[in-house]
mmCIF file of C-alpha atoms in Angstrom:
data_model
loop_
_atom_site.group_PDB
_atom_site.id
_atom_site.type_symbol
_atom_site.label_atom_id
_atom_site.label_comp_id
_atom_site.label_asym_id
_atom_site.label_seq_id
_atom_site.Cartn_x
_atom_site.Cartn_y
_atom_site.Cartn_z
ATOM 1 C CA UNK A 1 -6.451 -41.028 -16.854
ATOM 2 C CA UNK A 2 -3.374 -40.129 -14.993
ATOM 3 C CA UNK A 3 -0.949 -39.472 -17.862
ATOM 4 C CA UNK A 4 2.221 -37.702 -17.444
ATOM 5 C CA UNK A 5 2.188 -36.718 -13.385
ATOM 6 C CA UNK A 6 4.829 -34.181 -11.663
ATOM 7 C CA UNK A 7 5.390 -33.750 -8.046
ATOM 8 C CA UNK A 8 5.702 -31.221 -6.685
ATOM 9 C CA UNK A 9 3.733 -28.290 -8.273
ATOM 10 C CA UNK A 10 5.480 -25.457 -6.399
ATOM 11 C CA UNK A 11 8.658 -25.230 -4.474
ATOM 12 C CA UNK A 12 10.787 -21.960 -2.940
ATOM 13 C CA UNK A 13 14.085 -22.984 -2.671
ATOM 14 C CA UNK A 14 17.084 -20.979 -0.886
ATOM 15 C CA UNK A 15 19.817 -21.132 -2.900
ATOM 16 C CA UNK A 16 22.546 -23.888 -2.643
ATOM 17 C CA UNK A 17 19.516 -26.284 -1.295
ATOM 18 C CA UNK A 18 18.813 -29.266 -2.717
ATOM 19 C CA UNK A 19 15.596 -30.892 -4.357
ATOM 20 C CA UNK A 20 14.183 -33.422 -6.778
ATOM 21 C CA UNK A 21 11.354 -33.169 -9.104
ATOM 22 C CA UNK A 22 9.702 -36.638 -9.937
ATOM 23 C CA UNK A 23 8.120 -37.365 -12.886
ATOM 24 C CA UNK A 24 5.550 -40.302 -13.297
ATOM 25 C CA UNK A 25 4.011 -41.756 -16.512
ATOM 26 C CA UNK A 26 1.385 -44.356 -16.671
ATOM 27 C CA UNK A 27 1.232 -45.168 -20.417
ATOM 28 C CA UNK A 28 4.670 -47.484 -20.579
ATOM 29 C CA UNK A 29 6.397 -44.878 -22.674
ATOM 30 C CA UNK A 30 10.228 -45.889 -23.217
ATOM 31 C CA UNK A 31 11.157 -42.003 -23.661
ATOM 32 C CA UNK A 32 11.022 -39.256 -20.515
ATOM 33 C CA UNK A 33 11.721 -35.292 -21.314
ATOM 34 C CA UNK A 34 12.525 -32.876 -18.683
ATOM 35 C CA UNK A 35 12.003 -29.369 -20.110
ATOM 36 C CA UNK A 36 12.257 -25.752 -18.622
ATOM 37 C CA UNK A 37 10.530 -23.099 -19.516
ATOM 38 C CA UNK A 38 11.534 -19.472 -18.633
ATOM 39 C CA UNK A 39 9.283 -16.469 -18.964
ATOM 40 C CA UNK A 40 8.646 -15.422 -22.690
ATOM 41 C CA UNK A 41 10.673 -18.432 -23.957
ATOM 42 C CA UNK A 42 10.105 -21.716 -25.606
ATOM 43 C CA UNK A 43 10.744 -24.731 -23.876
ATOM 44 C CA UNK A 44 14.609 -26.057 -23.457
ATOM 45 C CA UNK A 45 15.748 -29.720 -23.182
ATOM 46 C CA UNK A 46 17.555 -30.206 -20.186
ATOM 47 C CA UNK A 47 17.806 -34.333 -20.124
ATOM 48 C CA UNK A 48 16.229 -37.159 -21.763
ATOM 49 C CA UNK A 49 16.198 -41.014 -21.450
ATOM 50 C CA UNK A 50 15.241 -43.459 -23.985
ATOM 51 C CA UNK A 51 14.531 -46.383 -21.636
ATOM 52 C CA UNK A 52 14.887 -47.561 -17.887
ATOM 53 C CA UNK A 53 18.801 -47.194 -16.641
ATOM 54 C CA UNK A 54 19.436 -44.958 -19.815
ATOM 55 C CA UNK A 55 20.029 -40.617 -19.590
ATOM 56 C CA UNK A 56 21.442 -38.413 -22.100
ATOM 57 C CA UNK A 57 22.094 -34.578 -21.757
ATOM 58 C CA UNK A 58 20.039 -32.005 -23.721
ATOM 59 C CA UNK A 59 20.084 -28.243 -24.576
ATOM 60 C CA UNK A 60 20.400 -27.183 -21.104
ATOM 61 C CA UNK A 61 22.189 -30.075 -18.965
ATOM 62 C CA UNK A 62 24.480 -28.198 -15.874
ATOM 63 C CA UNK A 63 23.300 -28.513 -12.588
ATOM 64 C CA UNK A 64 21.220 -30.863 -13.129
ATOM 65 C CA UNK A 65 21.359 -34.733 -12.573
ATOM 66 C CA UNK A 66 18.923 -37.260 -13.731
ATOM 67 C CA UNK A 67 17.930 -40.833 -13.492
ATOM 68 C CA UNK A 68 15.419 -43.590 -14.752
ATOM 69 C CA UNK A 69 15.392 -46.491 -12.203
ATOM 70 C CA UNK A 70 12.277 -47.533 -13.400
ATOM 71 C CA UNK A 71 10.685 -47.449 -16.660
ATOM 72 C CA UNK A 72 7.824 -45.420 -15.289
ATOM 73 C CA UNK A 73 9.835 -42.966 -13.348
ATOM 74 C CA UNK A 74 12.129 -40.013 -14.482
ATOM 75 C CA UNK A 75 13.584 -38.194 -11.169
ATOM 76 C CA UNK A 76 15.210 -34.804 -12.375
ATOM 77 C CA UNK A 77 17.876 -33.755 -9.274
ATOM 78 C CA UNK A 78 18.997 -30.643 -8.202
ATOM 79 C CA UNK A 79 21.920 -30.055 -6.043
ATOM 80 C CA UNK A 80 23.017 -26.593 -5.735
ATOM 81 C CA UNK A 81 19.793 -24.310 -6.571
ATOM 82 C CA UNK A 82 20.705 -20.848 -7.953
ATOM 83 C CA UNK A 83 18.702 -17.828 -8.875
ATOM 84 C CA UNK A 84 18.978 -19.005 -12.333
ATOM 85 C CA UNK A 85 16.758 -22.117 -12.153
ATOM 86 C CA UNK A 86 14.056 -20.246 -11.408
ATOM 87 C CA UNK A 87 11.729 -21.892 -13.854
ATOM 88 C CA UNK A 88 8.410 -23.728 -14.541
ATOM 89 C CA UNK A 89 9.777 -27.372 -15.022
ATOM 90 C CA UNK A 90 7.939 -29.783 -17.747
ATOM 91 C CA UNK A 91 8.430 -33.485 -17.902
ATOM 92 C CA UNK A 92 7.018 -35.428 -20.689
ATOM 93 C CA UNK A 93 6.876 -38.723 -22.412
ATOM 94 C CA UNK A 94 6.353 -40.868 -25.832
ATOM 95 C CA UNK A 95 6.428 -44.427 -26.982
ATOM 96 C CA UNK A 96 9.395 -43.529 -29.181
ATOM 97 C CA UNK A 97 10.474 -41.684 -31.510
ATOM 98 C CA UNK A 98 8.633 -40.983 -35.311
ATOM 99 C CA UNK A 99 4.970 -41.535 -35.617
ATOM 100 C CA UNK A 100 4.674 -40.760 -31.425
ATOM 101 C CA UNK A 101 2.869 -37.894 -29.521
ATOM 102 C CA UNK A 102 5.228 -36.676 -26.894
ATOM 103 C CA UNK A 103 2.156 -35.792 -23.940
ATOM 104 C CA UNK A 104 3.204 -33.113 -20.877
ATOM 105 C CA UNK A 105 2.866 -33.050 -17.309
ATOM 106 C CA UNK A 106 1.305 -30.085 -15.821
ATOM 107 C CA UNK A 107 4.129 -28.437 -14.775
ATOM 108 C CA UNK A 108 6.393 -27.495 -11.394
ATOM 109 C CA UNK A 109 6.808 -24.104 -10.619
ATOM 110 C CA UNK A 110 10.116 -23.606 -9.032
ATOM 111 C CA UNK A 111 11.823 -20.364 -7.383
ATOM 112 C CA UNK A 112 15.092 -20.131 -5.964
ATOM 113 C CA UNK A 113 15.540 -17.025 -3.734
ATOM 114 C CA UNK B 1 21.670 -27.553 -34.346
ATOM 115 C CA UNK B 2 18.620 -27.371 -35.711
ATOM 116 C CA UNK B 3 16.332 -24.342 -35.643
ATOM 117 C CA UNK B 4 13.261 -23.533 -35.208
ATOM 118 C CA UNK B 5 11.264 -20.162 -35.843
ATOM 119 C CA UNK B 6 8.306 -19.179 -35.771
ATOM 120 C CA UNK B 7 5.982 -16.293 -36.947
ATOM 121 C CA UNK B 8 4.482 -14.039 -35.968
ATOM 122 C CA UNK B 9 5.216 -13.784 -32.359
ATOM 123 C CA UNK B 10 2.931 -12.125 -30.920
ATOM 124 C CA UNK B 11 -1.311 -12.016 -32.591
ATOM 125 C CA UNK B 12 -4.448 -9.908 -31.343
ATOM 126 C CA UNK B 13 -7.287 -11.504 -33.052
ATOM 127 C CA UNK B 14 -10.827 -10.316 -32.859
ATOM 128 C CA UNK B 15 -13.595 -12.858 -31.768
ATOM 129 C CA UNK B 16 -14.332 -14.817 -35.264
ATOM 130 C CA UNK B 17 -11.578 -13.736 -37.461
ATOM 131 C CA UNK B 18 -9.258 -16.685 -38.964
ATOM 132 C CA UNK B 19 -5.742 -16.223 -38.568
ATOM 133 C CA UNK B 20 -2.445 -18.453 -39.919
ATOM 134 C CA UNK B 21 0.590 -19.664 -37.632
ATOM 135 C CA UNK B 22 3.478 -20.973 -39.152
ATOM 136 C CA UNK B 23 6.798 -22.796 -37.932
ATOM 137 C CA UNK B 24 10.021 -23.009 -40.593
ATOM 138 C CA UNK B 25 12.347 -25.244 -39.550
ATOM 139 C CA UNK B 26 16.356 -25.703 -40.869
ATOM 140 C CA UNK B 27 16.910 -29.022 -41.763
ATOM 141 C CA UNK B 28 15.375 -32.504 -42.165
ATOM 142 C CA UNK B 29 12.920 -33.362 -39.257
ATOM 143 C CA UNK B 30 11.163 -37.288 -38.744
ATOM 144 C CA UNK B 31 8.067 -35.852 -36.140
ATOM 145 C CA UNK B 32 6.630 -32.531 -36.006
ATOM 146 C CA UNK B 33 3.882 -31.774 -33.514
ATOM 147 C CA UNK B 34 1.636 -28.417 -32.950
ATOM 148 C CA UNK B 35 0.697 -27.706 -28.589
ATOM 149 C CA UNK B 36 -1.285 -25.205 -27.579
ATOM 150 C CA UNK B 37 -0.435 -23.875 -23.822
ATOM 151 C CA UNK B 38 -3.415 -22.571 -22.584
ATOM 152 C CA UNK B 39 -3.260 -19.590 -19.989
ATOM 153 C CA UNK B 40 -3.006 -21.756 -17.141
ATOM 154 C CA UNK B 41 0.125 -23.428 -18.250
ATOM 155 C CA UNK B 42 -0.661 -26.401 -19.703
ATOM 156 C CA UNK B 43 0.589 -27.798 -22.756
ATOM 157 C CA UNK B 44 -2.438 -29.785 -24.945
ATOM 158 C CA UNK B 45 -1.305 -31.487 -28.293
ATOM 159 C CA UNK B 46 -3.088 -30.517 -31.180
ATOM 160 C CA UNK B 47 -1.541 -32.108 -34.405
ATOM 161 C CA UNK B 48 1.216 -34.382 -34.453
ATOM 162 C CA UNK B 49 1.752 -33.765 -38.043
ATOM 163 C CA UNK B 50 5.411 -34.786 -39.841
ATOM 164 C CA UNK B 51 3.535 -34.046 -43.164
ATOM 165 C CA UNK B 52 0.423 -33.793 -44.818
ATOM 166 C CA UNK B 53 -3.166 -31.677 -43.583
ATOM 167 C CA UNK B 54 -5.005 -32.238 -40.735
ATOM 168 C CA UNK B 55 -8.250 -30.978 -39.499
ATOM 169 C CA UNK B 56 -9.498 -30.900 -36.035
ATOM 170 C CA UNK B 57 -12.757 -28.448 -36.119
ATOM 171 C CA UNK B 58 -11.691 -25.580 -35.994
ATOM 172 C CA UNK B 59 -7.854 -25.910 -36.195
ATOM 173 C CA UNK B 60 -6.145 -27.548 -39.418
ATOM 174 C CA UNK B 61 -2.486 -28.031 -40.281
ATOM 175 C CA UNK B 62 -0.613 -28.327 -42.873
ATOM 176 C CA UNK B 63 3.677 -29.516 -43.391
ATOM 177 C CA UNK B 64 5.893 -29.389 -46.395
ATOM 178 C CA UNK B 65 8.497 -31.307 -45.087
ATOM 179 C CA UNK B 66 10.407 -30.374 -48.351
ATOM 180 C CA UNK B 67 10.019 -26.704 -47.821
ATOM 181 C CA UNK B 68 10.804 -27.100 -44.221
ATOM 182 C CA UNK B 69 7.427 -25.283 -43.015
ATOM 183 C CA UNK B 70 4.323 -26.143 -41.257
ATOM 184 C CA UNK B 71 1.212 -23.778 -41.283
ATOM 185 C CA UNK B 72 -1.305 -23.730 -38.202
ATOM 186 C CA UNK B 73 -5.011 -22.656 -39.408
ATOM 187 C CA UNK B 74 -7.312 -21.249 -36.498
ATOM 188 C CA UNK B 75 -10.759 -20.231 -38.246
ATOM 189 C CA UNK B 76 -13.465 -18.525 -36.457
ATOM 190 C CA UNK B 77 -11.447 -17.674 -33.374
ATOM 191 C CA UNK B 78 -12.653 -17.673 -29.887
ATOM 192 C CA UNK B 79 -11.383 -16.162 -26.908
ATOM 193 C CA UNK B 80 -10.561 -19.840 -25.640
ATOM 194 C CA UNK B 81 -8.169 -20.157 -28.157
ATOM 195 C CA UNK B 82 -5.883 -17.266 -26.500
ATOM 196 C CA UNK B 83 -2.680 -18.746 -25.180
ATOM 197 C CA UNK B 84 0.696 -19.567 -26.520
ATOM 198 C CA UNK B 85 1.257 -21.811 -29.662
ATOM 199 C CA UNK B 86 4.445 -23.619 -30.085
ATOM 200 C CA UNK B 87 5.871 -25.819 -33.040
ATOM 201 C CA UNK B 88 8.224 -28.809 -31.455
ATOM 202 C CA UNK B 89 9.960 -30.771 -34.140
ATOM 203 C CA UNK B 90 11.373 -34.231 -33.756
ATOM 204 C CA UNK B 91 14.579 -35.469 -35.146
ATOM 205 C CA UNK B 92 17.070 -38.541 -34.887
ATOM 206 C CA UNK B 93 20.844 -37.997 -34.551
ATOM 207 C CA UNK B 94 23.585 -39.276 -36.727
ATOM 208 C CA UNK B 95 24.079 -41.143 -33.043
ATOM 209 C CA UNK B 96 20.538 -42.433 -32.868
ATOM 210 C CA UNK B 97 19.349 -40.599 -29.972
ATOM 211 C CA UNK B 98 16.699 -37.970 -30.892
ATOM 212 C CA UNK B 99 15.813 -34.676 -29.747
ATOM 213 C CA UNK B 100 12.519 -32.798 -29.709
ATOM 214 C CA UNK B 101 13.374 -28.850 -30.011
ATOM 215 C CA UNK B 102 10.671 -26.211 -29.098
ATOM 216 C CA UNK B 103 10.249 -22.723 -31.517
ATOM 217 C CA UNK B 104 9.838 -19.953 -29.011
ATOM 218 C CA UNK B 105 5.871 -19.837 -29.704
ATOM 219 C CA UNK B 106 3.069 -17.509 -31.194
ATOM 220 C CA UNK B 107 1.263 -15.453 -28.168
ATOM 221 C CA UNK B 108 -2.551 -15.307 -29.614
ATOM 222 C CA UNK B 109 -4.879 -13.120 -27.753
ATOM 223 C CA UNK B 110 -8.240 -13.002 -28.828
ATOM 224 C CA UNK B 111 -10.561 -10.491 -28.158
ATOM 225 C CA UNK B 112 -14.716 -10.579 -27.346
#
């Protein structure tokens, strides 16, 4: 009953580090979401992927990298943290597109002092 | 791009009372879906729901995709059902990638 699994839950970054957020789904979706989520605020696409070796940029894309080596993975990087990543970080997945449930991780909490 | 509103934003509900959530959207969607985010963060689907009613116990749902709305029902309200409720609606591109876009959510607090 794993699901949609992010690692890891919390992180304090200093700013200008570097990290990655990884994303695991057990259900053989083709499509991965990364979404943030700021206080008081809905949730924002920052990158998608619509099958393994595939990314595309959402709402939100800079300073961010992503990539989908395999279909189960989908590893959100990154490079330069600032203050203004400071977010709780939500990957999700679905089979496809109409008639699909897109189901959610439980979230990363990330701060960048 | 398309957008998505919803009303009202914020709801203080007494223990039992029914109350009615609902998400207007701007143009043509192909998936609509209802999550509840509970006060621990977590996001739990409720109704994927592009059209049509739906009942769950409690919680019902209804979308006129031609009118460009969707109505959340919550009847007999417990203090479980606090938390944030957000409309996501699905759409394909002219480019055939698709997007899922988030309304900014309905903060329900409901009072013993």
């Amino acid at each position: 009953n794993a699901g949609v699994t992010q690692t890891p839950k919390f992180r304090v970054l200093k700013t200008g580090q570097s990290m990655t957020l990884l994303c695991a789904q057990d259900m053989n979706h083709e499509y991965m979401y990364w979404y943030r989520q700021d206080p008081g605020m809905g949730l924002r696409l920052i990158h998608y992927s619509v099958g393994e070796g595939t990314t595309a940029k959402g709402e939100v894309p800079d300073g961010y990298n992503v990539s989908r080596l395999k279909k189960q993975n989908f590893l959100l990087g990154l490079e330069s943290a600032a203050p203004s990543q400071t977010s709780v970080y939500f990957c999700a997945s679905s089979f496809g597109t109409d008639g699909n449930t897109i189901y959610f991780g439980e979230g990363s909490w990330l701060t960048v002092v | 791009g398309i957008q998505v509103e919803q009303s009202p934003p914020d709801l203080i509900l007494q223990e039992g009372a029914n109350s009615t959530l609902r998400c207007n959207f701007s143009d043509s969607v192909n998936n609509l879906q209802w999550f509840h985010q509970n006060p621990w963060g977590q996001l739990i689907n409720l109704f994927y729901i592009p059209s049509g009613t739906k009942q769950n116990g409690r919680l019902s749902a209804t979308t006129v995709a031609t009118e460009r709305y969707s109505l959340l029902y919550i009847s007999s309200s417990q203090t479980t059902d606090s938390g944030v409720y957000f409309c996501a609606v699905g759409r394909v591109l002219s480019s055939g990638t698709y997007k899922y876009i988030f309304g900014t959510g309905t903060r329900l607090k409901v009072l013993a």
